[in-house]
Amino acid sequence: MNDQDITTLQRQWAFSRTSNAPIYLQLYQRFREAIATGRLAPGQRVPSVRSLASALNVARGTVEMAYQLLASEGYFVARGAAGTVVAAGLANVPEPGQAAIARRPQVASSGPQEGVQPFQLGVPALDAFPRKAWARVAGHTLRTVETAAMPYPHPAGYEPLRRAIASYLGISRGIACTHEQVFVTAGYRGALDLVCRTLLQPGDTGWYEDPGYILARQYLDHAGMRLVPVPVDDEGLHVATGVRRAADARFAVVTPTHQSPMGVALSLPRRLALLDWARSRGSWIIEDDYDSEFRYHGRPLPALKSLDADGRVLYTGTFSKVLFPGLRLAYLVVPPSQVEKFDAAADLVPGAGSIMPQAMVTAFMEQGHFSRHLRKMRALYAARRGYLVNALSQALGDRLHVQAQAGGIHVLAHLRAGEDDRRLARAAKAAGLAVNALGDWRFAESPRGGLLMGFANFATASEAAVAVQRLEAVVRGVR
Ligand SMILES: Cc1ncc(COP(=O)(O)O)c(C=O)c1O
């Protein structure tokens, strides 16, 4: 490296002071770039730590750290008194950050999301999250976590949280279970993953609601499951059709409390028929109880799991809707007969990760914040749902028919026969509106299109009205 190189480095350097990366990493990066572009050749000597530090006006330790990193990765070779040189044989080092990331087109995705777009599905009211209480609980948890909780946790998750979930489910969902049956997972897909690894094999057949939750369907497809679509009507999953199409299926995935996305509840006769099928065939029912906490009229129905006398139901719930999705915490309740198998399988996978967020949620539940927040959110969502439904019927009543749902945090608006919901959703998305097409959630094509819209983050009636005006412009512009 000659004086000119050092001057160049200095010039670039002044430039990059604004970067968030530590200085030693920026320096490391610069050397890698210089090697990749051939500005530094194999065998070439680099400046001494002392001279570079003084040329760049940084601490010697900073340059030392960069050099050590480069040496540990094989870019530099230290030759003692002979100085440090660029290693030989580095002709084809790719420039960092050069490769383009290939992206596949996505029908739907749970993230990553920057902020919340209007109509975003599945995201609770983030503006109403009790951040102060959460921060207090989190700070206290960080300060006081017991030493006993610091070694490797149980593979099924942080035990106090498992106990808190078991008692919450007993009271609010009618599920009698002990904490040994509860497995804390990284989101709903973490729960599905554990079920697949423990009880299923690639190639197994499973019933899947049509239409049904697109992200779990994608996950199960990816895991090699053969999904058999089973239609949903006003009473939920059409169990008799499931039996007709695949009586010997190994599993069925259902959203009995609030069908995703149609919003209907699975009727009692169908619940009993489904349990009866699973018992007689030795099959598994995966109950996805994702947003049962929110119901605006009528009493919440007990979980299907509460009727599970034969131990065929694998129950899943999530903290994504009551707290926030970024927590990535969900849970799975397995029948007592399967606990040992699940324990063994959980021991082989990463599970829910760190105990710290789990300990925070436990304290949040134990101190009553969870149920207080839930009560508030029920009232808030009833109002916010009203904002969206009113705005839609005023602006687009002639084009959309909003189906009243008893619960949840989204609405479904049906289109007139023959209208293409996918085209509308694509146009809406291009306009920055996170509307989903019902067609994307279906297996079978249907002339009845619909739009799925989240309402939880419309803080006022006028916010909902403004978003709906933008949607109206899209809908009226698409021919
Ligand atoms: C139908 C359904 N099931 C489950 C979930 C929960 O997923 P997770 O726990 O991964 O956030 C959601 C979230 O949107 C959902 O819509």
CSV table of N, CA, C and O and ligand atoms in Angstrom, one decimal, residues 122 187-189 213 255 260 288 290 318 320-321 328 330, ligand 1:
chain,number,residue,atom,x,y,z
A,122,GLY,N,-53.6,-9.5,10.7
A,122,GLY,CA,-52.9,-10.2,11.8
A,122,GLY,C,-52.1,-9.4,12.7
A,122,GLY,O,-51.5,-10.0,13.6
A,187,GLY,N,-43.6,-19.0,17.5
A,187,GLY,CA,-44.8,-18.7,16.7
A,187,GLY,C,-45.5,-20.0,16.4
A,187,GLY,O,-45.1,-21.1,16.7
A,188,TYR,N,-46.6,-19.8,15.6
A,188,TYR,CA,-47.5,-21.0,15.3
A,188,TYR,C,-46.8,-22.0,14.4
A,188,TYR,O,-46.9,-23.2,14.5
A,189,ARG,N,-45.9,-21.4,13.5
A,189,ARG,CA,-45.2,-22.4,12.6
A,189,ARG,C,-44.2,-23.2,13.4
A,189,ARG,O,-43.9,-24.3,13.1
A,213,TYR,N,-55.8,-20.6,6.2
A,213,TYR,CA,-54.7,-19.7,6.5
A,213,TYR,C,-53.5,-20.0,5.6
A,213,TYR,O,-52.9,-21.1,5.7
A,255,THR,N,-59.5,-24.3,12.3
A,255,THR,CA,-59.6,-23.0,13.1
A,255,THR,C,-61.0,-23.0,13.6
A,255,THR,O,-61.9,-22.3,13.0
A,260,SER,N,-60.3,-19.2,9.8
A,260,SER,CA,-59.5,-18.2,9.1
A,260,SER,C,-59.5,-18.6,7.6
A,260,SER,O,-59.0,-19.7,7.3
A,288,ASP,N,-56.1,-24.7,15.6
A,288,ASP,CA,-55.4,-23.4,15.6
A,288,ASP,C,-56.4,-22.4,16.2
A,288,ASP,O,-57.3,-21.9,15.6
A,290,TYR,N,-56.0,-19.2,17.1
A,290,TYR,CA,-55.2,-18.0,17.0
A,290,TYR,C,-55.7,-16.7,17.5
A,290,TYR,O,-55.0,-15.9,18.0
A,318,THR,N,-51.4,-18.5,20.3
A,318,THR,CA,-50.3,-17.6,20.1
A,318,THR,C,-50.4,-16.3,20.9
A,318,THR,O,-51.5,-15.9,21.3
A,320,SER,N,-49.2,-13.6,19.5
A,320,SER,CA,-49.1,-12.6,18.5
A,320,SER,C,-50.2,-11.6,18.5
A,320,SER,O,-50.1,-10.4,18.1
A,321,LYS,N,-51.4,-12.1,18.8
A,321,LYS,CA,-52.6,-11.2,18.7
A,321,LYS,C,-52.9,-10.4,19.9
A,321,LYS,O,-53.4,-9.3,19.9
A,328,ARG,N,-42.7,-13.4,18.8
A,328,ARG,CA,-42.6,-14.8,18.2
A,328,ARG,C,-42.8,-15.8,19.3
A,328,ARG,O,-41.9,-16.7,19.5
A,330,ALA,N,-45.6,-18.6,20.8
A,330,ALA,CA,-46.8,-19.3,20.7
A,330,ALA,C,-46.7,-20.6,21.6
A,330,ALA,O,-45.7,-20.8,22.2
B,1,LIG,C1,-54.9,-18.3,11.2
B,1,LIG,C2,-53.7,-18.0,12.0
B,1,LIG,N1,-53.1,-18.9,12.8
B,1,LIG,C3,-52.1,-18.6,13.5
B,1,LIG,C4,-51.5,-17.4,13.5
B,1,LIG,C5,-50.4,-17.1,14.5
B,1,LIG,O1,-49.2,-17.1,13.9
B,1,LIG,P1,-47.9,-16.7,14.7
B,1,LIG,O2,-47.9,-17.3,16.1
B,1,LIG,O3,-46.8,-17.3,13.9
B,1,LIG,O4,-47.8,-15.2,14.7
B,1,LIG,C6,-52.1,-16.4,12.7
B,1,LIG,C7,-51.5,-15.0,12.7
B,1,LIG,O5,-51.8,-14.2,11.9
B,1,LIG,C8,-53.2,-16.7,12.0
B,1,LIG,O6,-53.8,-15.7,11.2
